[in-house]
Amino acid sequence: MTQTTDTNLIIGILALQGAFVEHEMALQKLPIQKKIDVVLVRTPGELARCQALVIPGGESTTIALLARLSGLLEPLREFVRVKPVWGTCAGAILLAKAVVGAKKGGQELLGGMSITIARNGWGSQLESFEADLDVTGLRDSERPFTGIFIRAPVVLTLEPSLEDPPIHVVSRLSPSLLPESLTSSNSTPEPKSFVALRQGHHFLTTFHPELTRDNRFHEYFVRECVLPSISPPRP
């Protein structure tokens, strides 16, 4: 086990279901000065050690159920209230304020981001696809990022209150790539084209950055969400 020091970053990955190993590998290879210690989180005690958390893709209803059975659901909700969290695909659903298209019986959410999101917004797994994404704020922002969308959710609305931090669009999909079901002649496709959003120290991507060899989104999360949250306030 890696020895942790006060100068290391301790980032957890919820490891109940989904692509948590791929996130672990990406975080350990980041080109940043601070060393990152990754904790695979399956218990409240492991969560309590973390300064930030990644919730991977998978199946959002299953992740929520396993979190409840593991005694993690309420600790996760408290963690989201005070610490940085990044949700990818299913994790993005869990960070939303509301969800459309939930399974029968509903969908338990963690909250944290002032959005409404739709499950499986692109259709079934047969409609999975890859696309070049425009990015803002990432290293080498002029270089597109290849987004991998697998039964991906779709952002329907942004609903920040006056008290909420502003929502920043970090990446979007070209409107020409949106399916007809997500567009209409009477409205623009936004925010349905938004695929990466940051609000305060929370971050979501509706696709799977961890399934590529490009770790710029992992670097962005650490730089823009994690490090500012643990830095002492300026005098």
PDB file of C-alpha atoms in Angstrom, residues 111-233:
ATOM      1  CA  GLY A 111     -27.601  15.889  -5.913  1.00  0.00           C
ATOM      2  CA  GLY A 112     -24.932  18.551  -6.007  1.00  0.00           C
ATOM      3  CA  MET A 113     -25.491  20.028  -9.471  1.00  0.00           C
ATOM      4  CA  SER A 114     -28.444  22.195 -10.457  1.00  0.00           C
ATOM      5  CA  ILE A 115     -29.501  20.310 -13.569  1.00  0.00           C
ATOM      6  CA  THR A 116     -32.166  17.937 -14.820  1.00  0.00           C
ATOM      7  CA  ILE A 117     -30.829  14.991 -16.787  1.00  0.00           C
ATOM      8  CA  ALA A 118     -32.377  12.184 -18.849  1.00  0.00           C
ATOM      9  CA  ARG A 119     -31.237   8.566 -18.544  1.00  0.00           C
ATOM     10  CA  ASN A 120     -30.220   6.805 -21.773  1.00  0.00           C
ATOM     11  CA  GLY A 121     -30.809  10.012 -23.705  1.00  0.00           C
ATOM     12  CA  TRP A 122     -29.148   8.617 -26.820  1.00  0.00           C
ATOM     13  CA  GLY A 123     -31.050   5.336 -26.811  1.00  0.00           C
ATOM     14  CA  SER A 124     -29.839   1.787 -26.185  1.00  0.00           C
ATOM     15  CA  GLN A 125     -26.264   0.512 -26.193  1.00  0.00           C
ATOM     16  CA  LEU A 126     -26.619  -0.082 -29.940  1.00  0.00           C
ATOM     17  CA  GLU A 127     -26.670   3.706 -30.352  1.00  0.00           C
ATOM     18  CA  SER A 128     -23.272   4.109 -28.655  1.00  0.00           C
ATOM     19  CA  PHE A 129     -20.882   6.342 -30.591  1.00  0.00           C
ATOM     20  CA  GLU A 130     -17.675   8.378 -30.540  1.00  0.00           C
ATOM     21  CA  ALA A 131     -17.381  12.061 -31.458  1.00  0.00           C
ATOM     22  CA  ASP A 132     -14.815  14.860 -31.396  1.00  0.00           C
ATOM     23  CA  LEU A 133     -15.754  17.355 -28.692  1.00  0.00           C
ATOM     24  CA  ASP A 134     -14.987  21.049 -28.398  1.00  0.00           C
ATOM     25  CA  VAL A 135     -13.433  21.756 -24.995  1.00  0.00           C
ATOM     26  CA  THR A 136     -12.894  24.863 -22.868  1.00  0.00           C
ATOM     27  CA  GLY A 137     -10.358  25.189 -20.068  1.00  0.00           C
ATOM     28  CA  LEU A 138      -8.531  21.925 -20.716  1.00  0.00           C
ATOM     29  CA  ARG A 139      -4.849  21.732 -21.507  1.00  0.00           C
ATOM     30  CA  ASP A 140      -4.413  22.075 -25.294  1.00  0.00           C
ATOM     31  CA  SER A 141      -7.995  23.267 -25.648  1.00  0.00           C
ATOM     32  CA  GLU A 142      -7.521  23.745 -29.378  1.00  0.00           C
ATOM     33  CA  ARG A 143      -7.213  19.964 -29.680  1.00  0.00           C
ATOM     34  CA  PRO A 144     -10.591  18.142 -29.690  1.00  0.00           C
ATOM     35  CA  PHE A 145     -11.291  15.396 -27.190  1.00  0.00           C
ATOM     36  CA  THR A 146     -12.688  12.077 -28.383  1.00  0.00           C
ATOM     37  CA  GLY A 147     -15.867  11.467 -26.399  1.00  0.00           C
ATOM     38  CA  ILE A 148     -17.099   7.881 -25.970  1.00  0.00           C
ATOM     39  CA  PHE A 149     -20.862   7.767 -25.396  1.00  0.00           C
ATOM     40  CA  ILE A 150     -22.356   4.494 -24.123  1.00  0.00           C
ATOM     41  CA  ARG A 151     -26.055   4.656 -23.172  1.00  0.00           C
ATOM     42  CA  ALA A 152     -25.202   8.200 -22.216  1.00  0.00           C
ATOM     43  CA  PRO A 153     -27.499  10.558 -20.342  1.00  0.00           C
ATOM     44  CA  VAL A 154     -28.502  13.917 -21.818  1.00  0.00           C
ATOM     45  CA  VAL A 155     -28.613  17.225 -19.939  1.00  0.00           C
ATOM     46  CA  LEU A 156     -32.109  18.687 -20.312  1.00  0.00           C
ATOM     47  CA  THR A 157     -32.027  21.904 -18.300  1.00  0.00           C
ATOM     48  CA  LEU A 158     -29.663  24.049 -16.243  1.00  0.00           C
ATOM     49  CA  GLU A 159     -31.453  25.370 -13.161  1.00  0.00           C
ATOM     50  CA  PRO A 160     -29.038  27.227 -10.852  1.00  0.00           C
ATOM     51  CA  SER A 161     -30.620  29.433  -8.203  1.00  0.00           C
ATOM     52  CA  LEU A 162     -29.231  32.821  -7.233  1.00  0.00           C
ATOM     53  CA  GLU A 163     -27.435  31.160  -4.302  1.00  0.00           C
ATOM     54  CA  ASP A 164     -25.838  28.421  -6.431  1.00  0.00           C
ATOM     55  CA  PRO A 165     -22.400  28.683  -8.043  1.00  0.00           C
ATOM     56  CA  PRO A 166     -22.575  29.404 -11.791  1.00  0.00           C
ATOM     57  CA  ILE A 167     -22.526  26.464 -14.188  1.00  0.00           C
ATOM     58  CA  HIS A 168     -19.623  26.426 -16.655  1.00  0.00           C
ATOM     59  CA  VAL A 169     -19.862  24.530 -19.945  1.00  0.00           C
ATOM     60  CA  VAL A 170     -16.553  22.702 -20.360  1.00  0.00           C
ATOM     61  CA  SER A 171     -17.443  20.642 -23.436  1.00  0.00           C
ATOM     62  CA  ARG A 172     -20.215  20.400 -25.955  1.00  0.00           C
ATOM     63  CA  LEU A 173     -21.261  18.186 -28.829  1.00  0.00           C
ATOM     64  CA  SER A 174     -21.873  19.691 -32.235  1.00  0.00           C
ATOM     65  CA  PRO A 175     -25.642  20.309 -32.625  1.00  0.00           C
ATOM     66  CA  SER A 176     -25.476  18.579 -36.001  1.00  0.00           C
ATOM     67  CA  LEU A 177     -24.700  15.309 -34.190  1.00  0.00           C
ATOM     68  CA  LEU A 178     -27.761  15.436 -31.952  1.00  0.00           C
ATOM     69  CA  PRO A 179     -30.438  12.875 -32.816  1.00  0.00           C
ATOM     70  CA  GLU A 180     -33.741  14.185 -34.158  1.00  0.00           C
ATOM     71  CA  SER A 181     -35.470  13.175 -30.924  1.00  0.00           C
ATOM     72  CA  LEU A 182     -33.391  15.762 -29.048  1.00  0.00           C
ATOM     73  CA  THR A 183     -34.047  18.670 -31.378  1.00  0.00           C
ATOM     74  CA  SER A 184     -37.057  20.533 -32.652  1.00  0.00           C
ATOM     75  CA  SER A 185     -37.734  23.267 -35.156  1.00  0.00           C
ATOM     76  CA  ASN A 186     -38.895  25.564 -32.359  1.00  0.00           C
ATOM     77  CA  SER A 187     -35.908  25.379 -30.047  1.00  0.00           C
ATOM     78  CA  THR A 188     -32.154  25.284 -30.031  1.00  0.00           C
ATOM     79  CA  PRO A 189     -30.490  22.037 -28.977  1.00  0.00           C
ATOM     80  CA  GLU A 190     -28.735  23.638 -26.023  1.00  0.00           C
ATOM     81  CA  PRO A 191     -28.314  22.558 -23.258  1.00  0.00           C
ATOM     82  CA  LYS A 192     -28.822  19.086 -24.724  1.00  0.00           C
ATOM     83  CA  SER A 193     -25.507  19.496 -26.538  1.00  0.00           C
ATOM     84  CA  PHE A 194     -23.640  20.099 -23.246  1.00  0.00           C
ATOM     85  CA  VAL A 195     -21.627  17.022 -22.306  1.00  0.00           C
ATOM     86  CA  ALA A 196     -19.284  18.360 -19.586  1.00  0.00           C
ATOM     87  CA  LEU A 197     -20.304  20.848 -16.895  1.00  0.00           C
ATOM     88  CA  ARG A 198     -18.652  22.282 -13.791  1.00  0.00           C
ATOM     89  CA  GLN A 199     -20.539  23.937 -10.941  1.00  0.00           C
ATOM     90  CA  GLY A 200     -18.358  25.067  -8.075  1.00  0.00           C
ATOM     91  CA  HIS A 201     -16.217  22.062  -7.128  1.00  0.00           C
ATOM     92  CA  HIS A 202     -18.549  19.565  -8.778  1.00  0.00           C
ATOM     93  CA  PHE A 203     -18.008  18.239 -12.278  1.00  0.00           C
ATOM     94  CA  LEU A 204     -19.872  15.912 -14.614  1.00  0.00           C
ATOM     95  CA  THR A 205     -19.289  14.351 -17.999  1.00  0.00           C
ATOM     96  CA  THR A 206     -22.048  12.446 -19.780  1.00  0.00           C
ATOM     97  CA  PHE A 207     -19.447  10.376 -21.646  1.00  0.00           C
ATOM     98  CA  HIS A 208     -16.485   8.192 -20.604  1.00  0.00           C
ATOM     99  CA  PRO A 209     -13.120  10.053 -20.576  1.00  0.00           C
ATOM    100  CA  GLU A 210     -11.575   7.133 -18.677  1.00  0.00           C
ATOM    101  CA  LEU A 211     -11.966   4.853 -21.716  1.00  0.00           C
ATOM    102  CA  THR A 212      -9.455   6.896 -23.726  1.00  0.00           C
ATOM    103  CA  ARG A 213      -5.728   7.470 -23.294  1.00  0.00           C
ATOM    104  CA  ASP A 214      -6.361  11.222 -23.056  1.00  0.00           C
ATOM    105  CA  ASN A 215      -6.369  12.203 -19.375  1.00  0.00           C
ATOM    106  CA  ARG A 216      -7.036  15.920 -19.817  1.00  0.00           C
ATOM    107  CA  PHE A 217     -10.445  15.707 -18.140  1.00  0.00           C
ATOM    108  CA  HIS A 218      -8.905  13.997 -15.102  1.00  0.00           C
ATOM    109  CA  GLU A 219      -6.298  16.751 -14.986  1.00  0.00           C
ATOM    110  CA  TYR A 220      -9.040  19.381 -15.261  1.00  0.00           C
ATOM    111  CA  PHE A 221     -10.959  17.893 -12.325  1.00  0.00           C
ATOM    112  CA  VAL A 222      -7.876  17.924 -10.114  1.00  0.00           C
ATOM    113  CA  ARG A 223      -6.782  21.415 -11.180  1.00  0.00           C
ATOM    114  CA  GLU A 224     -10.159  23.192 -11.200  1.00  0.00           C
ATOM    115  CA  CYS A 225     -12.123  21.307  -8.534  1.00  0.00           C
ATOM    116  CA  VAL A 226      -9.847  19.434  -6.138  1.00  0.00           C
ATOM    117  CA  LEU A 227      -6.856  21.703  -5.616  1.00  0.00           C
ATOM    118  CA  PRO A 228      -8.892  24.905  -5.050  1.00  0.00           C
ATOM    119  CA  SER A 229     -10.998  23.070  -2.453  1.00  0.00           C
ATOM    120  CA  ILE A 230      -7.997  22.164  -0.283  1.00  0.00           C
ATOM    121  CA  SER A 231      -5.935  25.328  -0.734  1.00  0.00           C
ATOM    122  CA  PRO A 232      -5.976  27.692   2.277  1.00  0.00           C
ATOM    123  CA  PRO A 233      -7.946  30.894   1.659  1.00  0.00           C
TER     124      PRO A 233
END
